[in-house]
Amino acid sequence: MKPLTIVSSRTPAGPLLEVAGDLDHSNAHHLRGAAVGAVLPAGSVLVVDLDELGFCDSSGITALIAVRNHVVAAGAGLILVAVPETLRRLLHLTGLDQVFELGDSHRLQTN
């Protein structure tokens, strides 16, 4: 099991959260907290980079949904980038790929 780390920074579009390690029932609340702590002016975009995500269980997916709900309530947008193939497939199977905007890289958001 890899410990979860979340590094926060900014892009021109808005805040960036780089999530690494395993996102599961024991630490999903950290992702929710990082999103709540991000400054989200209306019209901004929260970018969640999952390139280094090792594992995500149902609690992690629930946390991603909670993050999305928080962002939408703030009048901002959300994009998940560099989504690992296993998570991308799970999002597709559950229909959540229609709920989340998926991108290739957060660097696309900074240009």
Short mmCIF file of N, CA and C in Angstrom, two decimals:
data_model
loop_
_atom_site.label_atom_id
_atom_site.label_comp_id
_atom_site.label_asym_id
_atom_site.label_seq_id
_atom_site.Cartn_x
_atom_site.Cartn_y
_atom_site.Cartn_z
N MET A 1 0.84 -1.18 0.00
CA MET A 1 0.00 0.00 0.00
C MET A 1 0.88 1.24 0.00
N LYS A 2 0.60 2.14 -0.93
CA LYS A 2 1.36 3.39 -1.03
C LYS A 2 0.62 4.48 -0.27
N PRO A 3 1.33 5.27 0.54
CA PRO A 3 0.66 6.36 1.24
C PRO A 3 0.14 7.40 0.25
N LEU A 4 -0.97 8.01 0.60
CA LEU A 4 -1.57 9.04 -0.23
C LEU A 4 -0.88 10.36 0.01
N THR A 5 -0.52 11.04 -1.07
CA THR A 5 -0.02 12.41 -0.98
C THR A 5 -0.82 13.27 -1.94
N ILE A 6 -1.07 14.49 -1.52
CA ILE A 6 -1.79 15.45 -2.35
C ILE A 6 -1.00 16.74 -2.32
N VAL A 7 -0.50 17.14 -3.48
CA VAL A 7 0.26 18.38 -3.60
C VAL A 7 -0.62 19.40 -4.30
N SER A 8 -0.74 20.55 -3.69
CA SER A 8 -1.59 21.62 -4.22
C SER A 8 -0.73 22.71 -4.84
N SER A 9 -1.14 23.17 -6.01
CA SER A 9 -0.50 24.31 -6.66
C SER A 9 -1.56 25.01 -7.51
N ARG A 10 -1.11 25.90 -8.39
CA ARG A 10 -2.07 26.64 -9.22
C ARG A 10 -1.71 26.54 -10.68
N THR A 11 -2.72 26.60 -11.52
CA THR A 11 -2.56 26.75 -12.96
C THR A 11 -3.26 28.06 -13.33
N PRO A 12 -3.09 28.55 -14.54
CA PRO A 12 -3.83 29.75 -14.94
C PRO A 12 -5.35 29.56 -14.86
N ALA A 13 -5.81 28.30 -15.02
CA ALA A 13 -7.25 28.03 -14.98
C ALA A 13 -7.79 27.95 -13.56
N GLY A 14 -6.90 27.66 -12.59
CA GLY A 14 -7.35 27.51 -11.21
C GLY A 14 -6.44 26.56 -10.45
N PRO A 15 -6.91 26.04 -9.32
CA PRO A 15 -6.08 25.18 -8.49
C PRO A 15 -5.80 23.82 -9.15
N LEU A 16 -4.67 23.24 -8.75
CA LEU A 16 -4.26 21.92 -9.21
C LEU A 16 -3.98 21.06 -7.99
N LEU A 17 -4.56 19.87 -7.96
CA LEU A 17 -4.27 18.88 -6.93
C LEU A 17 -3.62 17.68 -7.60
N GLU A 18 -2.37 17.38 -7.23
CA GLU A 18 -1.67 16.21 -7.76
C GLU A 18 -1.78 15.11 -6.71
N VAL A 19 -2.50 14.06 -7.06
CA VAL A 19 -2.81 12.97 -6.15
C VAL A 19 -1.91 11.78 -6.48
N ALA A 20 -1.21 11.26 -5.47
CA ALA A 20 -0.32 10.11 -5.67
C ALA A 20 -0.55 9.10 -4.56
N GLY A 21 -0.32 7.83 -4.87
CA GLY A 21 -0.47 6.77 -3.88
C GLY A 21 -1.82 6.11 -3.99
N ASP A 22 -2.27 5.54 -2.89
CA ASP A 22 -3.52 4.78 -2.86
C ASP A 22 -4.62 5.61 -2.21
N LEU A 23 -5.74 5.73 -2.92
CA LEU A 23 -6.90 6.48 -2.44
C LEU A 23 -7.95 5.46 -2.02
N ASP A 24 -8.15 5.34 -0.70
CA ASP A 24 -9.08 4.32 -0.21
C ASP A 24 -9.84 4.82 1.01
N HIS A 25 -10.56 3.90 1.64
CA HIS A 25 -11.43 4.27 2.77
C HIS A 25 -10.67 4.92 3.92
N SER A 26 -9.39 4.62 4.07
CA SER A 26 -8.64 5.16 5.20
C SER A 26 -8.18 6.60 4.99
N ASN A 27 -8.20 7.08 3.75
CA ASN A 27 -7.65 8.42 3.51
C ASN A 27 -8.44 9.27 2.51
N ALA A 28 -9.57 8.78 2.04
CA ALA A 28 -10.35 9.53 1.05
C ALA A 28 -10.75 10.91 1.57
N HIS A 29 -10.92 11.03 2.88
CA HIS A 29 -11.30 12.33 3.46
C HIS A 29 -10.23 13.39 3.21
N HIS A 30 -8.98 12.98 3.00
CA HIS A 30 -7.92 13.95 2.71
C HIS A 30 -8.15 14.64 1.36
N LEU A 31 -8.64 13.88 0.38
CA LEU A 31 -8.93 14.47 -0.92
C LEU A 31 -10.08 15.47 -0.80
N ARG A 32 -11.11 15.09 -0.07
CA ARG A 32 -12.23 16.02 0.14
C ARG A 32 -11.73 17.30 0.81
N GLY A 33 -10.89 17.14 1.82
CA GLY A 33 -10.36 18.30 2.54
C GLY A 33 -9.50 19.19 1.66
N ALA A 34 -8.70 18.58 0.80
CA ALA A 34 -7.86 19.37 -0.12
C ALA A 34 -8.72 20.18 -1.07
N ALA A 35 -9.81 19.59 -1.54
CA ALA A 35 -10.70 20.31 -2.46
C ALA A 35 -11.41 21.45 -1.74
N VAL A 36 -11.87 21.19 -0.54
CA VAL A 36 -12.55 22.23 0.23
C VAL A 36 -11.58 23.37 0.54
N GLY A 37 -10.31 23.05 0.77
CA GLY A 37 -9.31 24.06 1.07
C GLY A 37 -8.83 24.85 -0.13
N ALA A 38 -9.13 24.38 -1.33
CA ALA A 38 -8.70 25.08 -2.55
C ALA A 38 -9.58 26.31 -2.77
N VAL A 39 -8.96 27.40 -3.17
CA VAL A 39 -9.71 28.61 -3.50
C VAL A 39 -10.32 28.41 -4.87
N LEU A 40 -11.66 28.45 -4.93
CA LEU A 40 -12.38 28.16 -6.18
C LEU A 40 -13.31 29.31 -6.55
N PRO A 41 -12.77 30.36 -7.14
CA PRO A 41 -13.67 31.43 -7.61
C PRO A 41 -14.59 30.88 -8.71
N ALA A 42 -15.77 31.44 -8.80
CA ALA A 42 -16.70 31.04 -9.86
C ALA A 42 -16.00 31.18 -11.20
N GLY A 43 -16.16 30.18 -12.05
CA GLY A 43 -15.55 30.20 -13.37
C GLY A 43 -14.16 29.59 -13.43
N SER A 44 -13.56 29.31 -12.28
CA SER A 44 -12.25 28.67 -12.28
C SER A 44 -12.41 27.17 -12.52
N VAL A 45 -11.29 26.47 -12.70
CA VAL A 45 -11.31 25.03 -12.92
C VAL A 45 -10.35 24.37 -11.95
N LEU A 46 -10.85 23.42 -11.18
CA LEU A 46 -10.00 22.60 -10.33
C LEU A 46 -9.51 21.43 -11.17
N VAL A 47 -8.19 21.31 -11.30
CA VAL A 47 -7.58 20.21 -12.04
C VAL A 47 -7.08 19.19 -11.02
N VAL A 48 -7.51 17.94 -11.16
CA VAL A 48 -7.05 16.86 -10.29
C VAL A 48 -6.22 15.92 -11.16
N ASP A 49 -4.92 15.91 -10.91
CA ASP A 49 -3.97 15.09 -11.67
C ASP A 49 -3.81 13.75 -10.96
N LEU A 50 -4.20 12.68 -11.63
CA LEU A 50 -4.18 11.34 -11.05
C LEU A 50 -3.08 10.46 -11.64
N ASP A 51 -2.09 11.08 -12.26
CA ASP A 51 -1.03 10.34 -12.95
C ASP A 51 -0.31 9.35 -12.03
N GLU A 52 -0.13 9.70 -10.77
CA GLU A 52 0.61 8.85 -9.82
C GLU A 52 -0.31 8.08 -8.88
N LEU A 53 -1.61 8.05 -9.20
CA LEU A 53 -2.55 7.29 -8.39
C LEU A 53 -2.28 5.80 -8.57
N GLY A 54 -2.07 5.09 -7.48
CA GLY A 54 -1.78 3.66 -7.55
C GLY A 54 -3.01 2.79 -7.44
N PHE A 55 -3.99 3.23 -6.65
CA PHE A 55 -5.17 2.42 -6.36
C PHE A 55 -6.29 3.35 -5.96
N CYS A 56 -7.52 2.98 -6.32
CA CYS A 56 -8.69 3.76 -5.93
C CYS A 56 -9.84 2.79 -5.69
N ASP A 57 -10.37 2.77 -4.46
CA ASP A 57 -11.51 1.92 -4.17
C ASP A 57 -12.80 2.75 -4.24
N SER A 58 -13.91 2.14 -3.84
CA SER A 58 -15.19 2.84 -3.92
C SER A 58 -15.23 4.09 -3.05
N SER A 59 -14.51 4.08 -1.94
CA SER A 59 -14.44 5.28 -1.10
C SER A 59 -13.72 6.41 -1.82
N GLY A 60 -12.71 6.06 -2.60
CA GLY A 60 -12.00 7.05 -3.40
C GLY A 60 -12.90 7.65 -4.47
N ILE A 61 -13.69 6.80 -5.10
CA ILE A 61 -14.63 7.29 -6.12
C ILE A 61 -15.68 8.18 -5.47
N THR A 62 -16.15 7.78 -4.30
CA THR A 62 -17.11 8.61 -3.57
C THR A 62 -16.49 9.97 -3.24
N ALA A 63 -15.21 9.98 -2.86
CA ALA A 63 -14.52 11.24 -2.58
C ALA A 63 -14.44 12.10 -3.84
N LEU A 64 -14.16 11.49 -4.99
CA LEU A 64 -14.12 12.25 -6.25
C LEU A 64 -15.49 12.85 -6.55
N ILE A 65 -16.56 12.12 -6.28
CA ILE A 65 -17.91 12.65 -6.49
C ILE A 65 -18.17 13.81 -5.54
N ALA A 66 -17.74 13.67 -4.28
CA ALA A 66 -17.91 14.76 -3.31
C ALA A 66 -17.13 16.00 -3.74
N VAL A 67 -15.92 15.80 -4.27
CA VAL A 67 -15.13 16.91 -4.78
C VAL A 67 -15.88 17.60 -5.91
N ARG A 68 -16.42 16.81 -6.84
CA ARG A 68 -17.18 17.38 -7.94
C ARG A 68 -18.38 18.19 -7.43
N ASN A 69 -19.10 17.64 -6.47
CA ASN A 69 -20.26 18.36 -5.92
C ASN A 69 -19.85 19.67 -5.28
N HIS A 70 -18.74 19.68 -4.57
CA HIS A 70 -18.22 20.90 -3.95
C HIS A 70 -17.86 21.94 -5.01
N VAL A 71 -17.17 21.49 -6.04
CA VAL A 71 -16.72 22.38 -7.11
C VAL A 71 -17.93 22.98 -7.85
N VAL A 72 -18.89 22.15 -8.17
CA VAL A 72 -20.09 22.63 -8.88
C VAL A 72 -20.84 23.65 -8.01
N ALA A 73 -20.95 23.37 -6.70
CA ALA A 73 -21.63 24.30 -5.79
C ALA A 73 -20.92 25.65 -5.74
N ALA A 74 -19.60 25.65 -5.96
CA ALA A 74 -18.82 26.89 -5.95
C ALA A 74 -18.91 27.63 -7.29
N GLY A 75 -19.58 27.03 -8.27
CA GLY A 75 -19.67 27.66 -9.58
C GLY A 75 -18.41 27.49 -10.41
N ALA A 76 -17.61 26.50 -10.07
CA ALA A 76 -16.36 26.24 -10.77
C ALA A 76 -16.49 24.95 -11.58
N GLY A 77 -15.42 24.60 -12.27
CA GLY A 77 -15.38 23.38 -13.05
C GLY A 77 -14.36 22.41 -12.49
N LEU A 78 -14.42 21.18 -12.95
CA LEU A 78 -13.50 20.13 -12.50
C LEU A 78 -13.06 19.32 -13.70
N ILE A 79 -11.77 19.03 -13.77
CA ILE A 79 -11.27 18.11 -14.78
C ILE A 79 -10.31 17.14 -14.10
N LEU A 80 -10.50 15.86 -14.38
CA LEU A 80 -9.59 14.82 -13.91
C LEU A 80 -8.63 14.54 -15.06
N VAL A 81 -7.33 14.63 -14.80
CA VAL A 81 -6.35 14.42 -15.86
C VAL A 81 -5.43 13.25 -15.51
N ALA A 82 -4.85 12.68 -16.56
CA ALA A 82 -3.92 11.56 -16.42
C ALA A 82 -4.53 10.44 -15.58
N VAL A 83 -5.79 10.15 -15.87
CA VAL A 83 -6.52 9.12 -15.13
C VAL A 83 -5.96 7.75 -15.51
N PRO A 84 -5.52 6.96 -14.52
CA PRO A 84 -5.01 5.63 -14.83
C PRO A 84 -6.07 4.78 -15.55
N GLU A 85 -5.62 3.91 -16.41
CA GLU A 85 -6.54 3.11 -17.24
C GLU A 85 -7.54 2.32 -16.41
N THR A 86 -7.10 1.75 -15.28
CA THR A 86 -8.03 0.97 -14.46
C THR A 86 -9.15 1.84 -13.91
N LEU A 87 -8.83 3.04 -13.47
CA LEU A 87 -9.85 3.95 -12.97
C LEU A 87 -10.70 4.48 -14.12
N ARG A 88 -10.09 4.77 -15.25
CA ARG A 88 -10.85 5.23 -16.42
C ARG A 88 -11.90 4.18 -16.81
N ARG A 89 -11.49 2.91 -16.79
CA ARG A 89 -12.40 1.82 -17.14
C ARG A 89 -13.55 1.74 -16.14
N LEU A 90 -13.25 1.86 -14.85
CA LEU A 90 -14.27 1.82 -13.82
C LEU A 90 -15.24 3.00 -13.96
N LEU A 91 -14.71 4.17 -14.25
CA LEU A 91 -15.57 5.33 -14.47
C LEU A 91 -16.49 5.10 -15.67
N HIS A 92 -15.97 4.46 -16.69
CA HIS A 92 -16.78 4.14 -17.87
C HIS A 92 -17.88 3.13 -17.53
N LEU A 93 -17.51 2.07 -16.82
CA LEU A 93 -18.47 1.01 -16.47
C LEU A 93 -19.59 1.53 -15.59
N THR A 94 -19.31 2.50 -14.76
CA THR A 94 -20.32 3.05 -13.85
C THR A 94 -21.06 4.25 -14.43
N GLY A 95 -20.67 4.69 -15.62
CA GLY A 95 -21.28 5.86 -16.23
C GLY A 95 -20.72 7.18 -15.71
N LEU A 96 -19.77 7.11 -14.81
CA LEU A 96 -19.21 8.34 -14.25
C LEU A 96 -18.30 9.08 -15.22
N ASP A 97 -17.92 8.42 -16.31
CA ASP A 97 -17.17 9.14 -17.34
C ASP A 97 -18.04 10.18 -18.03
N GLN A 98 -19.36 10.08 -17.83
CA GLN A 98 -20.28 11.09 -18.35
C GLN A 98 -20.48 12.23 -17.36
N VAL A 99 -20.04 12.02 -16.11
CA VAL A 99 -20.18 13.01 -15.05
C VAL A 99 -18.91 13.85 -14.93
N PHE A 100 -17.77 13.18 -15.06
CA PHE A 100 -16.48 13.85 -14.93
C PHE A 100 -15.92 14.20 -16.30
N GLU A 101 -15.28 15.37 -16.39
CA GLU A 101 -14.50 15.70 -17.57
C GLU A 101 -13.13 15.06 -17.39
N LEU A 102 -12.70 14.30 -18.38
CA LEU A 102 -11.42 13.60 -18.32
C LEU A 102 -10.47 14.20 -19.34
N GLY A 103 -9.23 14.43 -18.93
CA GLY A 103 -8.23 15.00 -19.83
C GLY A 103 -6.95 14.19 -19.77
N ASP A 104 -6.02 14.54 -20.63
CA ASP A 104 -4.77 13.81 -20.72
C ASP A 104 -3.72 14.31 -19.73
N SER A 105 -3.56 15.61 -19.60
CA SER A 105 -2.48 16.16 -18.78
C SER A 105 -2.87 17.54 -18.27
N HIS A 106 -2.47 17.85 -17.02
CA HIS A 106 -2.75 19.19 -16.50
C HIS A 106 -1.96 20.25 -17.25
N ARG A 107 -0.89 19.85 -17.91
CA ARG A 107 -0.10 20.82 -18.67
C ARG A 107 -0.92 21.42 -19.81
N LEU A 108 -1.94 20.68 -20.27
CA LEU A 108 -2.83 21.22 -21.29
C LEU A 108 -3.59 22.42 -20.74
N GLN A 109 -3.83 22.41 -19.45
CA GLN A 109 -4.59 23.48 -18.82
C GLN A 109 -3.77 24.72 -18.55
N THR A 110 -2.45 24.62 -18.62
CA THR A 110 -1.61 25.76 -18.25
C THR A 110 -1.20 26.60 -19.44
N ASN A 111 -1.49 26.16 -20.65
CA ASN A 111 -1.09 26.92 -21.85
C ASN A 111 -2.17 27.86 -22.30
#
